[in-house]
Each structure stands twice: as structure tokens, then as C-alpha cells.
């Protein structure tokens, strides 16, 4: 017994020392900061596909930072936060800086959810695992320590600064629980008691103090119920036929496929086989729903697989156009990466595909005219029905792509690629568009890790995916019942729409 107590005491002591070491300020030398900025500047100038496109001058900010910090010490956190703000403003949705946050020890004992441009303050029932109002009469958050909610939200997720409006709002709202990180980001001293002010639809207010809690007692971040069911699925599960049956449903002649990740075909052959089996069973259904809500991306293999059913054998479409940043001629490995995304130059296409490209380009008006000395010729994502439809059939019934503000990367490409094609509608909320062919890096001195994109990806309408996303043809936002896990309102509304049409 004494040995057990001694062991537990030792574990707690070591854990305390570990947390204290993590939270202790780590200062960086001025010359090392300058070296890291020079390293990042060279990388952005030679590799980044998005720097400079939206007019943001990061070099000006670098100089300003060096001047402002000349006579004071700079912590690793301050440097990382500065770089996160810089990359966030460039407009590259894949870009990030990691490795500067310390392990938080204080949290609000609440969850927060986005609803009609307001912030819902929620409790989570430990037994039912459902969410409910903290205060039914005053459901919305107005301020924290008298700082207006909108002012806080505008600053707390710098990485997402150029995300589409709804995407940014959702990401920021969820983070409110992690109050210690927020106050560090805002450079405000944090006490163990916080003043919250709630409000209602009529603008009436109610204020109260609330004690912060430890990491162990924190409440789970709010998420969609269906997202909880697919979060952190182990890779091998996608090859477990019994497990993946949950993603395929055929009810009342409406076929439904939930795609939790944009899987690579070679890694998940059973999932792809199940998808094809399901499509054969669904041949006589009256409509098909493809659900990519909260899908954070992956590869384009599932887009290609579904296109075999969606594209008529006689049709050819230009679905996506990109330009790659790099030295010319492009290296073999870069070309292979583009090919893995089903992107090819015009010279690599057959005669019919070249005609489709020529026709498309007569009306294609890109929002950016990229420097031909820095970017490759166009690479095209071609959906050729004749090639794609082998061993498949053309599904000519209504198809609905159900997406939301957290449909990211290849999932947002899926929505963009199929939007406006015959019998296909995008439903839900504007996606968090992104498509960048990213590379990773590590700063030599601070050892901060990061990522930037090397490719600019255009939608069919000429707009880039990053920071704009794809607007739904039929907008359906979540309601309170969906937030509280009582129903999947967006899906049910779509099913009702299909039935009524």
C-alpha cells in the first residue's frame, strides 16, 4: 500500500514538473529570430503559391516585428503567435505554425456552439452526453470579463483568419472553452474566476462569475453528433466490412453515403468495394445523398470513384484548374504529386479532352493572373465519362452533396467539382474551401513546425478554393435540435425536400 502511494506521489510530482517546464517562458535570442525569419522569407518567396496574391505584405510585418521587439525579450509563444498571424493573413488555408503553445491548465467548465451568428453557452449532460442551455432565458454569450464576444472571436484563431466567414466563426466559437490559450493570445492576465455576461434575443443581460477548472474537469468541445461518430476512426476500420456498413443506408428509395474521410483507394480497398456494391444496390433509388460534413480531407480517389457513376459516358468536363509553383521544368516528384490528384497538362490529354479544355478556357476567367515565371502552365482535372464509367453505370437521378463549414481540403474539392453538373446540387453551408499541394518545414532555431501550399487551385467559376469555398445551391443551416443532439436537422430537411419533389 505504501509503495503504491509513493509511486502515485512520484507520478504526480513528475507530471507537475513536466507541466511547469512546459509553461515556463522560453526566450529566443534576437539573432536567432532574424535567422528564422530569413529562412521563412526565402521559403515563402520561392515555394509559397499564395503569398502576395491578396496584397498582404508579410515582409513589412517582419520588419515591424523586429523593430518593436528590439529592446524586449521574445518568448517562443510570442514568436509562434506572430508567425501564425502572418501565415493566416496570406490566404493559404493549409498553412500553419505549430509547436509554440504550452499545455493549458485552466478551462471554462462550459461548451460553446455557433447558432445564427450568435454564441450559445452550453452545459453537457454527463449521463445522456447531450448538450443543453446553461441558461434558457439568457442563451447567448455577450462578453467575457466585459470584453465583447465579437472582439474576442476576431483574434483567437489567427491561423483561420482568411477562412470563409462561417468557417471562421465556427472554429473560433468552439475555442472559447480554452480560456487560458485565449487570454495568452490576447495578452491579457488570467485569474481563476471569470465574469461572463449572457444575453437574450431582446438584449437583456445577466452577469455572473464562474470558476475555471483543471484540464481533468474540462467539458468536451461541442461537435456535431455525427462527427463524434466518425472522429479518430482507426485506419484499419475502413477495411472492416461490418464496421463501415454504418456509412451506407438505403431507406424509402433514398440512398445515403457518409464519407468521413477522403480515403486513398490503396489504403481502404474494402471501403471502395462496399461503396461500389452499394451503388449497384441503389441503381433504382429515387435520389442519392453524399454527406461530406466535417470531412477534413485526404485524397481525390473517392471523387474519381463517384464520378464514374455521376458523369455520363458521353460527357467530358473540366472540373478543376491549377497552377503549380516551382522551378522549371517541374521536378518529377512534383509532377507525380499532381498526377496523384488527377491533374494533367493539356499535352497529356487525348483529342476529345483537349477540345473540352479549349471550350472551357474560352469562358474561364481566373481571379488571379499568375506570373508565368513562377507558376507552371495549367493542369486540368478532367472528368471523362467514357474512361470513368468502366464497370459502372450512369446514375441519372437527383444527387445531393451535403456539406458544411468544416468540409475541408479534398472534401471541399468534391463539392466544388460536382457543383453545377447535371442533376447534382450542393446542400448545406458554404464549405471551407482549400486545395494547396502543401509542403512541411521546420524553422532552424525556434524549431517551430509549419506547412505552406505550393499550388493555386481554381474552381470552374474562376475563383480559388482557399478562403472562398463553395456556396450551396440549397442552404440548410443546423437548428437547436441538431446542436443538442436531438436530430440531424440538415439531413432530415434534405430528405423532406427530396420527398416533396
XYZ file of C-alpha atoms in Angstrom:
501
model
C 0.000 0.000 0.000
C 2.805 2.401 0.994
C 4.663 1.581 -2.229
C 1.528 2.350 -4.261
C 1.049 5.715 -2.526
C 4.740 6.541 -3.020
C 4.520 5.625 -6.706
C 1.409 7.762 -7.253
C 3.014 10.676 -5.408
C 6.085 10.375 -7.634
C 3.945 10.269 -10.804
C 2.027 13.391 -9.721
C 5.264 15.175 -8.863
C 6.858 14.340 -12.222
C 3.688 15.387 -14.033
C 3.691 18.690 -12.146
C 7.345 19.289 -13.037
C 6.593 18.424 -16.700
C 3.664 20.874 -16.891
C 5.673 23.586 -15.112
C 8.528 23.107 -17.590
C 6.108 23.348 -20.499
C 4.506 26.525 -19.190
C 7.799 28.221 -18.287
C 8.554 31.064 -20.693
C 11.250 30.179 -23.215
C 13.044 33.236 -24.623
C 14.583 33.360 -28.079
C 17.736 35.262 -28.985
C 17.307 38.203 -31.384
C 19.820 36.930 -33.944
C 18.121 33.516 -33.934
C 14.734 35.129 -34.548
C 16.168 37.047 -37.506
C 17.669 33.844 -38.916
C 14.301 32.073 -38.647
C 12.537 34.984 -40.351
C 15.122 34.939 -43.144
C 14.597 31.184 -43.525
C 10.805 31.606 -43.712
C 11.097 34.575 -46.077
C 13.182 32.527 -48.519
C 10.689 29.668 -48.306
C 7.697 31.932 -48.928
C 9.400 33.721 -51.820
C 10.458 30.517 -53.587
C 7.756 27.987 -52.676
C 4.528 29.610 -51.449
C 1.760 29.715 -54.032
C -0.452 32.197 -52.178
C 1.909 34.807 -50.732
C 1.330 38.180 -52.370
C -1.885 37.259 -54.166
C -4.260 39.107 -51.832
C -1.969 42.116 -51.419
C -0.699 41.277 -47.922
C 2.963 42.296 -47.470
C 4.413 39.921 -44.874
C 7.928 41.399 -45.256
C 6.663 44.705 -43.932
C 5.289 42.875 -40.890
C 8.602 41.038 -40.386
C 10.486 44.361 -40.247
C 7.894 45.860 -37.914
C 8.168 42.872 -35.558
C 11.978 43.092 -35.410
C 11.835 46.835 -34.670
C 9.112 46.531 -31.993
C 10.902 43.697 -30.157
C 14.408 45.134 -30.440
C 14.563 46.173 -26.772
C 12.498 43.415 -25.181
C 12.652 39.676 -24.790
C 10.561 37.487 -27.085
C 9.133 34.191 -25.896
C 8.695 31.158 -28.072
C 4.932 31.605 -27.692
C 5.034 35.258 -28.830
C 7.130 34.366 -31.868
C 4.907 31.429 -32.799
C 1.752 33.511 -32.392
C 3.223 36.262 -34.591
C 4.069 33.764 -37.346
C 0.628 32.163 -37.060
C -0.943 35.582 -37.652
C 1.318 36.153 -40.651
C 0.526 32.835 -42.334
C -3.165 33.261 -41.545
C -3.284 36.572 -43.434
C -1.566 35.221 -46.558
C -4.746 33.363 -47.537
C -3.310 29.856 -47.692
C -5.842 27.629 -45.863
C -3.359 24.778 -45.466
C -0.684 26.981 -43.902
C 0.097 26.777 -40.189
C 2.746 27.121 -37.488
C 2.848 24.611 -34.628
C 4.918 23.937 -31.548
C 4.603 27.181 -29.604
C 1.603 26.518 -27.356
C 2.162 25.371 -23.784
C -0.052 22.825 -22.084
C -3.080 24.652 -20.654
C -4.176 24.062 -17.086
C -7.284 26.303 -16.826
C -10.542 25.995 -18.772
C -14.098 27.256 -18.712
C -16.396 24.425 -17.486
C -18.687 25.059 -20.469
C -19.030 24.352 -24.181
C -19.886 26.841 -26.891
C -21.687 26.353 -30.209
C -22.392 28.615 -33.216
C -26.022 29.430 -33.924
C -27.306 32.140 -36.296
C -24.165 34.254 -35.862
C -24.508 34.062 -32.097
C -22.611 32.077 -29.464
C -24.631 29.556 -27.477
C -23.398 28.811 -23.952
C -23.932 25.113 -23.218
C -23.809 22.519 -20.485
C -23.165 18.870 -21.285
C -25.155 16.195 -19.509
C -22.676 13.540 -18.363
C -25.298 10.772 -18.454
C -27.083 11.445 -21.759
C -23.974 13.074 -23.282
C -26.269 15.661 -24.846
C -25.958 19.426 -24.697
C -28.444 21.929 -23.255
C -28.590 25.631 -22.436
C -26.593 26.851 -19.476
C -29.401 29.382 -19.015
C -32.584 29.028 -21.077
C -33.591 32.664 -20.507
C -30.185 34.037 -21.470
C -28.743 31.608 -24.031
C -26.120 33.770 -25.768
C -22.645 34.935 -24.741
C -22.213 38.715 -24.810
C -18.842 39.202 -23.151
C -16.038 37.671 -21.085
C -14.604 39.922 -18.389
C -16.520 42.750 -20.112
C -14.671 42.146 -23.400
C -17.312 41.883 -26.184
C -17.601 38.388 -27.668
C -17.134 39.620 -31.233
C -13.849 41.318 -30.274
C -12.552 38.084 -28.728
C -13.644 35.877 -31.614
C -11.948 38.125 -34.167
C -8.500 37.434 -32.661
C -8.339 33.962 -31.153
C -7.768 31.713 -34.182
C -5.199 33.614 -36.287
C -4.489 30.566 -38.440
C -8.084 30.697 -39.719
C -8.054 34.465 -40.405
C -8.841 34.105 -44.124
C -11.275 31.206 -43.772
C -14.779 31.707 -45.204
C -16.936 33.659 -42.744
C -19.000 30.757 -41.384
C -15.942 28.526 -41.114
C -14.004 31.072 -39.108
C -16.949 31.709 -36.796
C -17.410 28.006 -36.005
C -13.691 27.420 -35.371
C -13.459 30.478 -33.096
C -16.634 29.736 -31.107
C -15.526 26.199 -30.234
C -12.215 27.520 -28.882
C -13.847 29.713 -26.213
C -13.655 26.865 -23.708
C -9.837 27.051 -23.767
C -9.740 30.371 -21.961
C -6.077 30.201 -20.914
C -4.895 29.993 -24.525
C -7.326 32.773 -25.478
C -6.059 35.153 -22.816
C -2.443 34.396 -23.737
C -3.307 35.150 -27.356
C -4.989 38.412 -26.343
C -2.091 39.198 -23.983
C -4.426 39.595 -21.007
C -3.701 38.392 -17.489
C -5.929 35.489 -16.442
C -7.423 34.985 -12.981
C -9.069 31.786 -11.750
C -12.511 33.425 -11.781
C -14.104 34.809 -14.951
C -17.031 37.205 -15.374
C -19.463 36.009 -18.046
C -22.276 38.172 -19.407
C -25.128 36.408 -21.174
C -27.906 37.956 -23.218
C -31.221 37.051 -24.848
C -32.983 37.936 -28.095
C -34.292 41.189 -26.554
C -30.846 42.364 -25.477
C -31.422 41.870 -21.754
C -28.332 40.772 -19.832
C -27.312 38.562 -16.939
C -23.792 38.537 -15.487
C -22.185 36.060 -13.101
C -18.764 34.867 -12.020
C -17.567 31.374 -12.781
C -14.512 29.491 -11.522
C -12.159 27.962 -14.030
C -11.458 24.234 -13.889
C -8.473 21.972 -14.432
C -7.769 20.019 -17.604
C -9.197 16.911 -15.962
C -12.544 18.609 -15.260
C -12.928 20.460 -18.552
C -16.046 19.844 -20.661
C -15.765 18.343 -24.111
C -15.747 20.769 -27.027
C -19.065 20.948 -28.843
C -19.186 18.935 -32.046
C -21.860 17.553 -34.313
C -23.210 14.213 -33.085
C -22.500 12.555 -36.424
C -18.967 13.986 -36.286
C -18.411 12.334 -32.905
C -19.284 9.001 -34.506
C -16.525 9.336 -37.114
C -13.836 11.172 -35.162
C -10.459 9.422 -34.885
C -11.502 6.264 -36.703
C -8.510 3.958 -36.927
C -7.363 3.285 -40.488
C -7.984 -0.445 -40.236
C -11.677 0.198 -39.512
C -12.141 1.319 -43.120
C -11.300 -2.233 -44.158
C -13.715 -3.769 -41.668
C -16.849 -4.558 -43.687
C -19.088 -4.855 -40.631
C -17.925 -1.511 -39.278
C -18.241 0.541 -42.477
C -21.812 -0.590 -43.152
C -22.882 2.320 -40.915
C -21.866 4.751 -43.650
C -24.267 3.326 -46.252
C -28.056 3.436 -45.960
C -30.926 2.852 -48.371
C -34.284 3.884 -46.952
C -37.535 4.850 -48.680
C -35.721 4.787 -52.024
C -33.213 7.411 -50.888
C -29.591 6.255 -50.957
C -27.245 7.821 -48.416
C -23.437 7.643 -48.236
C -21.497 9.298 -45.445
C -17.852 9.965 -46.304
C -15.954 10.650 -43.061
C -12.517 10.929 -44.728
C -11.313 11.340 -48.284
C -9.704 7.925 -48.299
C -6.931 6.660 -50.539
C -8.036 3.671 -52.576
C -4.947 1.555 -51.961
C -5.304 2.014 -48.185
C -9.048 1.315 -47.959
C -9.972 -1.230 -50.681
C -12.865 -2.668 -48.629
C -14.482 0.757 -48.259
C -14.258 1.311 -52.023
C -15.635 -2.181 -52.728
C -18.517 -1.539 -50.313
C -19.216 1.802 -51.988
C -19.425 0.151 -55.416
C -21.640 -2.648 -54.077
C -23.926 -0.053 -52.518
C -24.132 1.961 -55.741
C -25.188 -1.178 -57.607
C -27.903 -1.845 -54.989
C -29.022 1.782 -55.248
C -29.462 1.818 -59.012
C -33.249 2.130 -58.741
C -33.308 4.611 -55.845
C -35.014 7.947 -56.463
C -32.159 10.111 -55.117
C -28.646 9.917 -53.685
C -27.088 11.903 -50.823
C -23.302 12.175 -50.401
C -22.530 13.539 -46.924
C -19.121 15.214 -46.500
C -19.935 17.394 -43.484
C -16.975 17.788 -41.105
C -14.787 15.834 -43.522
C -11.287 17.299 -43.172
C -9.978 15.957 -46.476
C -7.429 13.485 -47.799
C -7.099 12.362 -51.432
C -9.259 12.732 -54.546
C -9.709 8.980 -55.026
C -13.328 8.995 -53.804
C -14.178 11.889 -56.134
C -12.823 9.838 -59.005
C -14.733 6.737 -57.894
C -18.066 8.549 -57.560
C -17.536 10.367 -60.856
C -17.783 7.002 -62.611
C -21.482 6.980 -61.655
C -22.164 10.719 -61.873
C -20.660 11.557 -65.288
C -22.484 10.424 -68.431
C -20.270 8.180 -70.623
C -20.586 10.654 -73.495
C -19.619 13.691 -71.380
C -16.304 15.362 -70.615
C -15.994 18.128 -68.018
C -13.149 20.341 -66.856
C -13.789 20.219 -63.117
C -10.765 21.986 -61.613
C -7.799 24.009 -62.896
C -4.495 24.554 -61.053
C -1.065 26.126 -61.427
C 1.964 24.777 -59.595
C 4.679 26.953 -58.069
C 8.224 25.746 -58.653
C 11.400 25.722 -60.699
C 11.019 24.805 -64.359
C 10.844 22.258 -65.670
C 8.931 20.877 -62.698
C 10.673 18.073 -60.866
C 9.477 14.541 -61.473
C 8.179 14.118 -57.904
C 6.065 17.292 -58.165
C 4.529 16.120 -61.441
C 3.761 12.772 -59.807
C 2.018 14.586 -56.948
C -0.125 16.482 -59.453
C -0.923 13.257 -61.302
C -1.949 11.652 -57.994
C -4.577 14.404 -57.816
C -5.690 13.513 -61.369
C -4.245 16.789 -62.689
C -2.656 16.822 -66.151
C -1.368 19.354 -68.653
C -3.215 19.815 -71.929
C -0.447 17.936 -73.770
C -1.144 14.856 -71.629
C -4.818 14.705 -72.666
C -6.478 12.936 -75.598
C -8.099 14.768 -78.521
C -11.630 14.915 -77.060
C -10.300 16.121 -73.718
C -8.243 18.830 -75.443
C -11.370 20.059 -77.213
C -13.177 20.195 -73.859
C -10.280 22.232 -72.416
C -10.297 24.671 -75.355
C -14.043 25.185 -74.979
C -13.745 25.646 -71.219
C -10.868 28.136 -71.466
C -12.794 30.469 -73.788
C -15.006 31.416 -70.820
C -12.653 30.712 -67.908
C -11.777 33.946 -66.085
C -9.375 33.302 -63.165
C -9.443 35.773 -60.283
C -5.621 35.829 -60.285
C -3.347 36.162 -63.310
C -0.315 34.275 -62.080
C 3.269 35.083 -63.043
C 4.378 32.616 -65.730
C 7.962 32.890 -64.430
C 6.876 31.486 -61.085
C 3.968 29.182 -61.950
C 3.568 26.259 -64.315
C 1.147 26.016 -67.205
C -2.379 24.990 -66.233
C -3.002 21.468 -65.016
C -6.571 20.243 -65.531
C -8.811 17.893 -63.596
C -10.821 16.203 -66.357
C -13.918 14.091 -65.729
C -14.136 11.903 -68.826
C -17.278 9.787 -68.613
C -16.017 7.206 -71.115
C -12.933 6.467 -69.010
C -14.637 6.720 -65.636
C -17.731 4.630 -66.321
C -15.945 1.309 -66.903
C -17.779 -1.392 -64.883
C -20.182 1.288 -63.629
C -23.499 2.787 -64.704
C -24.723 6.365 -65.055
C -26.812 7.394 -62.040
C -29.228 9.869 -63.632
C -31.425 10.596 -60.587
C -31.023 13.691 -58.356
C -27.735 13.763 -56.426
C -27.169 15.974 -53.390
C -23.758 16.784 -51.890
C -24.371 17.606 -48.204
C -21.545 19.840 -46.926
C -20.859 22.298 -44.125
C -18.362 24.926 -42.994
C -15.920 22.226 -41.845
C -15.808 20.378 -45.178
C -12.132 20.987 -45.887
C -9.404 20.243 -48.447
C -10.320 17.294 -50.733
C -13.846 17.237 -49.256
C -14.329 20.838 -50.353
C -12.869 19.903 -53.754
C -15.555 17.204 -54.038
C -18.330 19.768 -53.522
C -16.735 22.195 -55.967
C -16.036 19.599 -58.668
C -19.598 18.254 -58.792
C -21.436 21.567 -58.298
C -23.447 22.712 -61.350
C -23.151 19.365 -63.135
C -26.451 17.911 -64.425
C -28.770 16.574 -61.677
C -26.254 17.484 -58.886
C -26.890 20.059 -56.138
C -24.697 21.139 -53.210
C -26.708 21.433 -49.994
C -25.960 22.751 -46.509
C -23.462 25.512 -45.701
C -20.603 27.168 -47.583
C -17.543 24.891 -47.442
C -14.122 25.754 -46.035
C -12.519 25.564 -49.448
C -8.874 24.594 -49.776
C -6.555 22.822 -52.196
C -2.867 23.503 -51.988
C -0.393 20.605 -52.555
C 1.366 21.582 -49.330
C 4.911 21.071 -48.066
C 6.170 20.983 -44.463
C 9.090 22.836 -42.910
C 10.890 23.356 -39.602
C 12.493 26.628 -38.556
C 16.192 26.056 -37.749
C 16.399 27.857 -34.382
C 12.972 28.049 -32.734
C 12.208 24.550 -34.114
C 8.635 25.650 -34.859
C 6.985 23.379 -37.427
C 4.872 24.608 -40.300
C 3.231 23.991 -43.627
C 2.554 26.064 -46.766
C 0.853 25.416 -50.103
C 2.686 25.310 -53.426
C -0.321 25.152 -55.775
C -3.126 27.591 -56.625
C -6.381 25.758 -57.233
C -9.221 27.359 -59.216
C -12.859 26.361 -59.234
C -14.788 26.237 -62.502
C -16.064 29.781 -61.904
C -12.518 31.160 -61.768
C -12.441 31.702 -58.015
C -9.834 29.960 -55.904
C -10.969 27.418 -53.348
C -8.895 28.830 -50.467
C -10.752 31.359 -48.362
C -13.848 31.262 -50.567
C -15.149 27.704 -50.585
C -18.222 26.558 -52.460
C -21.630 28.102 -51.910
C -24.530 25.634 -51.590
C -27.350 25.586 -54.137
C -29.741 24.847 -51.277
C -28.788 26.393 -47.942
C -29.737 24.461 -44.803
C -28.198 25.559 -41.504
C -28.300 23.489 -38.322
C -31.045 24.203 -35.796
C -31.080 23.923 -32.000
C -32.198 20.280 -32.077
C -29.135 19.399 -34.136
C -26.876 21.325 -31.765
C -28.419 19.470 -28.819
C -28.053 16.047 -30.493
C -31.822 15.517 -30.746
C -31.856 15.126 -34.529
C -29.794 15.600 -37.656
C -31.870 18.545 -38.834
C -29.885 19.264 -42.012
C -30.154 15.687 -43.230
C -33.835 15.416 -42.290
C -34.650 18.675 -44.080
C -32.892 17.436 -47.197
C -34.820 14.149 -47.086
C -38.083 16.102 -46.724
C -37.080 18.230 -49.709
C -36.426 15.118 -51.795
C -39.759 13.578 -50.789
C -41.674 16.754 -51.620
C -40.072 16.973 -55.056
